[in-house]
């Protein structure tokens, strides 16, 4: 029989699993790595769930745990394992009204994001998720002013990368 804590966690995870998938997509380049990272983030979320006090939204907390797990794991792997290029077929949406031009723009954006450091990736990810600077700052453990300054610098970097 499941405890209420376990049921609550599973419910929250099911409702918010897209957050984890988006983080995995940002920090991995193939399906196996994506699945491994998804599993690792889920494990870390479960381990930390007992300390989740509800001071922030579950999504904010999940972003923080997920991003920290991805950054930590992939910083370690970067030292010894070379990653493979992003395969656009992995995430292609199967839809009759699929917009290939939008797909190409997304590829360019993700290629630009790949060149950012781990913290910049996390910041741009939260920004693209329409999180406000208050939530970005809380998630990343920085001040709101620092989040705004870093975001402006990242936007400048991406402009240079995408429009050489």
PDB file of N, CA, C and O in Angstrom, residues 133-134 137 142-149:
ATOM      1  N   UNK A 133      11.137  36.847 -13.625  1.00  0.00           N
ATOM      2  CA  UNK A 133      12.473  36.939 -13.048  1.00  0.00           C
ATOM      3  C   UNK A 133      12.495  36.560 -11.567  1.00  0.00           C
ATOM      4  O   UNK A 133      13.490  36.043 -11.076  1.00  0.00           O
ATOM      5  N   UNK A 134      11.409  36.782 -10.874  1.00  0.00           N
ATOM      6  CA  UNK A 134      11.336  36.399  -9.465  1.00  0.00           C
ATOM      7  C   UNK A 134      11.469  34.885  -9.336  1.00  0.00           C
ATOM      8  O   UNK A 134      12.241  34.382  -8.522  1.00  0.00           O
ATOM      9  N   UNK A 137      14.974  33.684 -10.413  1.00  0.00           N
ATOM     10  CA  UNK A 137      15.939  33.949  -9.347  1.00  0.00           C
ATOM     11  C   UNK A 137      15.795  32.931  -8.220  1.00  0.00           C
ATOM     12  O   UNK A 137      16.788  32.398  -7.725  1.00  0.00           O
ATOM     13  N   UNK A 142      19.694  32.900  -7.143  1.00  0.00           N
ATOM     14  CA  UNK A 142      20.392  34.168  -7.365  1.00  0.00           C
ATOM     15  C   UNK A 142      19.407  35.306  -7.131  1.00  0.00           C
ATOM     16  O   UNK A 142      18.206  35.074  -6.999  1.00  0.00           O
ATOM     17  N   UNK A 143      19.912  36.532  -7.109  1.00  0.00           N
ATOM     18  CA  UNK A 143      19.006  37.664  -6.913  1.00  0.00           C
ATOM     19  C   UNK A 143      18.254  37.948  -8.217  1.00  0.00           C
ATOM     20  O   UNK A 143      18.703  37.579  -9.304  1.00  0.00           O
ATOM     21  N   UNK A 144      17.133  38.623  -8.080  1.00  0.00           N
ATOM     22  CA  UNK A 144      16.335  38.973  -9.259  1.00  0.00           C
ATOM     23  C   UNK A 144      17.110  39.907 -10.178  1.00  0.00           C
ATOM     24  O   UNK A 144      17.076  39.764 -11.400  1.00  0.00           O
ATOM     25  N   UNK A 145      17.839  40.846  -9.601  1.00  0.00           N
ATOM     26  CA  UNK A 145      18.652  41.779 -10.388  1.00  0.00           C
ATOM     27  C   UNK A 145      19.720  41.009 -11.159  1.00  0.00           C
ATOM     28  O   UNK A 145      19.940  41.247 -12.349  1.00  0.00           O
ATOM     29  N   UNK A 146      20.364  40.059 -10.488  1.00  0.00           N
ATOM     30  CA  UNK A 146      21.387  39.245 -11.135  1.00  0.00           C
ATOM     31  C   UNK A 146      20.784  38.442 -12.287  1.00  0.00           C
ATOM     32  O   UNK A 146      21.393  38.312 -13.360  1.00  0.00           O
ATOM     33  N   UNK A 147      19.583  37.909 -12.097  1.00  0.00           N
ATOM     34  CA  UNK A 147      18.911  37.155 -13.151  1.00  0.00           C
ATOM     35  C   UNK A 147      18.652  38.041 -14.373  1.00  0.00           C
ATOM     36  O   UNK A 147      18.868  37.626 -15.514  1.00  0.00           O
ATOM     37  N   UNK A 148      18.210  39.263 -14.142  1.00  0.00           N
ATOM     38  CA  UNK A 148      17.940  40.198 -15.249  1.00  0.00           C
ATOM     39  C   UNK A 148      19.229  40.553 -15.999  1.00  0.00           C
ATOM     40  O   UNK A 148      19.259  40.563 -17.231  1.00  0.00           O
ATOM     41  N   UNK A 149      20.290  40.831 -15.244  1.00  0.00           N
ATOM     42  CA  UNK A 149      21.565  41.201 -15.861  1.00  0.00           C
ATOM     43  C   UNK A 149      22.094  40.031 -16.690  1.00  0.00           C
ATOM     44  O   UNK A 149      22.489  40.198 -17.849  1.00  0.00           O
TER      45      UNK A 149
END
